[in-house]
PDB file of C-alpha atoms in Angstrom:
ATOM      1  CA  LEU A   1      66.661 -32.511  17.269  1.00 61.00           C
ATOM      2  CA  ASN A   2      63.978 -35.488  16.382  1.00 71.00           C
ATOM      3  CA  PHE A   3      63.922 -38.486  19.417  1.00 68.00           C
ATOM      4  CA  PRO A   4      61.635 -40.722  21.030  1.00 71.00           C
ATOM      5  CA  ASN A   5      60.104 -40.390  23.880  1.00 74.00           C
ATOM      6  CA  LEU A   6      58.932 -43.309  26.907  1.00 70.00           C
ATOM      7  CA  LEU A   7      55.540 -43.100  27.891  1.00 76.00           C
ATOM      8  CA  GLY A   8      55.274 -46.230  30.747  1.00 79.00           C
ATOM      9  CA  GLU A   9      55.595 -46.776  34.027  1.00 82.00           C
ATOM     10  CA  PRO A  10      57.448 -44.546  36.895  1.00 79.00           C
ATOM     11  CA  ASP A  11      59.896 -47.663  37.265  1.00 84.00           C
ATOM     12  CA  ASP A  12      60.517 -48.838  32.903  1.00 84.00           C
ATOM     13  CA  PRO A  13      62.931 -45.570  33.055  1.00 81.00           C
ATOM     14  CA  GLY A  14      65.411 -46.480  34.983  1.00 82.00           C
ATOM     15  CA  ARG A  15      64.336 -50.997  34.080  1.00 84.00           C
ATOM     16  CA  LEU A  16      65.637 -49.688  30.151  1.00 80.00           C
ATOM     17  CA  SER A  17      68.835 -47.769  31.461  1.00 85.00           C
ATOM     18  CA  GLY A  18      70.275 -49.290  34.451  1.00 85.00           C
ATOM     19  CA  ALA A  19      70.474 -45.652  36.471  1.00 84.00           C
ATOM     20  CA  MET A  20      68.151 -43.652  38.597  1.00 79.00           C
ATOM     21  CA  PHE A  21      64.542 -41.699  37.494  1.00 81.00           C
ATOM     22  CA  ILE A  22      64.494 -39.077  39.918  1.00 80.00           C
ATOM     23  CA  GLY A  23      62.026 -36.565  37.845  1.00 80.00           C
ATOM     24  CA  THR A  24      60.801 -34.797  34.715  1.00 81.00           C
ATOM     25  CA  PRO A  25      61.966 -33.768  33.024  1.00 86.00           C
ATOM     26  CA  THR A  26      64.823 -35.829  32.557  1.00 85.00           C
ATOM     27  CA  TYR A  27      66.463 -37.446  29.567  1.00 88.00           C
ATOM     28  CA  TYR A  28      68.319 -40.458  28.260  1.00 87.00           C
ATOM     29  CA  PHE A  29      70.780 -41.234  26.278  1.00 89.00           C
ATOM     30  CA  PHE A  30      71.615 -44.794  24.376  1.00 86.00           C
ATOM     31  CA  SER A  31      73.684 -45.272  21.575  1.00 84.00           C
ATOM     32  CA  PRO A  32      72.326 -46.182  18.292  1.00 83.00           C
ATOM     33  CA  ASP A  33      72.736 -49.969  19.045  1.00 85.00           C
ATOM     34  CA  GLY A  34      70.878 -49.729  22.432  1.00 84.00           C
ATOM     35  CA  LYS A  35      73.372 -49.189  25.196  1.00 87.00           C
ATOM     36  CA  PHE A  36      72.494 -46.702  27.494  1.00 88.00           C
ATOM     37  CA  MET A  37      75.316 -44.054  27.958  1.00 90.00           C
ATOM     38  CA  THR A  38      74.228 -40.890  30.119  1.00 91.00           C
ATOM     39  CA  GLN A  39      71.173 -39.172  31.278  1.00 91.00           C
ATOM     40  CA  ARG A  40      70.823 -36.086  32.283  1.00 92.00           C
ATOM     41  CA  ILE A  41      67.865 -34.591  35.121  1.00 90.00           C
ATOM     42  CA  GLY A  42      66.606 -30.848  33.872  1.00 92.00           C
ATOM     43  CA  PRO A  43      65.984 -29.197  31.357  1.00 93.00           C
ATOM     44  CA  VAL A  44      68.080 -29.261  28.065  1.00 93.00           C
ATOM     45  CA  THR A  45      68.091 -27.241  25.366  1.00 93.00           C
ATOM     46  CA  GLN A  46      68.425 -27.884  22.068  1.00 91.00           C
ATOM     47  CA  ALA A  47      72.551 -26.943  22.119  1.00 95.00           C
ATOM     48  CA  GLN A  48      73.111 -29.038  25.047  1.00 95.00           C
ATOM     49  CA  ALA A  49      72.200 -32.544  24.117  1.00 92.00           C
ATOM     50  CA  GLU A  50      74.475 -31.953  20.479  1.00 94.00           C
ATOM     51  CA  ASP A  51      76.833 -30.754  22.435  1.00 96.00           C
ATOM     52  CA  ILE A  52      75.987 -34.803  24.411  1.00 95.00           C
ATOM     53  CA  LEU A  53      75.834 -36.104  21.341  1.00 93.00           C
ATOM     54  CA  ARG A  54      78.935 -35.380  20.081  1.00 94.00           C
ATOM     55  CA  GLY A  55      81.058 -36.219  23.049  1.00 95.00           C
ATOM     56  CA  LEU A  56      79.877 -39.432  23.161  1.00 92.00           C
ATOM     57  CA  GLU A  57      80.589 -39.721  19.536  1.00 90.00           C
ATOM     58  CA  ASN A  58      83.658 -38.543  20.551  1.00 91.00           C
ATOM     59  CA  GLN A  59      84.444 -41.285  23.490  1.00 88.00           C
ATOM     60  CA  ARG A  60      82.880 -44.057  20.763  1.00 84.00           C
ATOM     61  CA  LEU A  61      85.474 -43.093  17.823  1.00 87.00           C
ATOM     62  CA  LYS A  62      88.660 -43.496  20.844  1.00 87.00           C
ATOM     63  CA  THR A  63      87.522 -46.102  22.549  1.00 83.00           C
ATOM     64  CA  ARG A  64      86.796 -47.988  18.985  1.00 83.00           C
ATOM     65  CA  ASN A  65      90.292 -46.284  18.071  1.00 81.00           C
ATOM     66  CA  LYS A  66      92.539 -48.311  20.567  1.00 72.00           C
TER      67      LYS A  66
END
């Protein structure tokens, strides 16, 4: 599972996502077009990240088909 990492100032994650930055590790999930979708605070395994991504994709498909 590959994903970009953000290195910056402490307020950068909140500014980019609109979600409060609590601490590390925090995972931010964005749509392919750059829209913030959700965040998870704390460790996330690859299987958990894949489940989150599947859920977000299912949500996107349901929204698109309405």
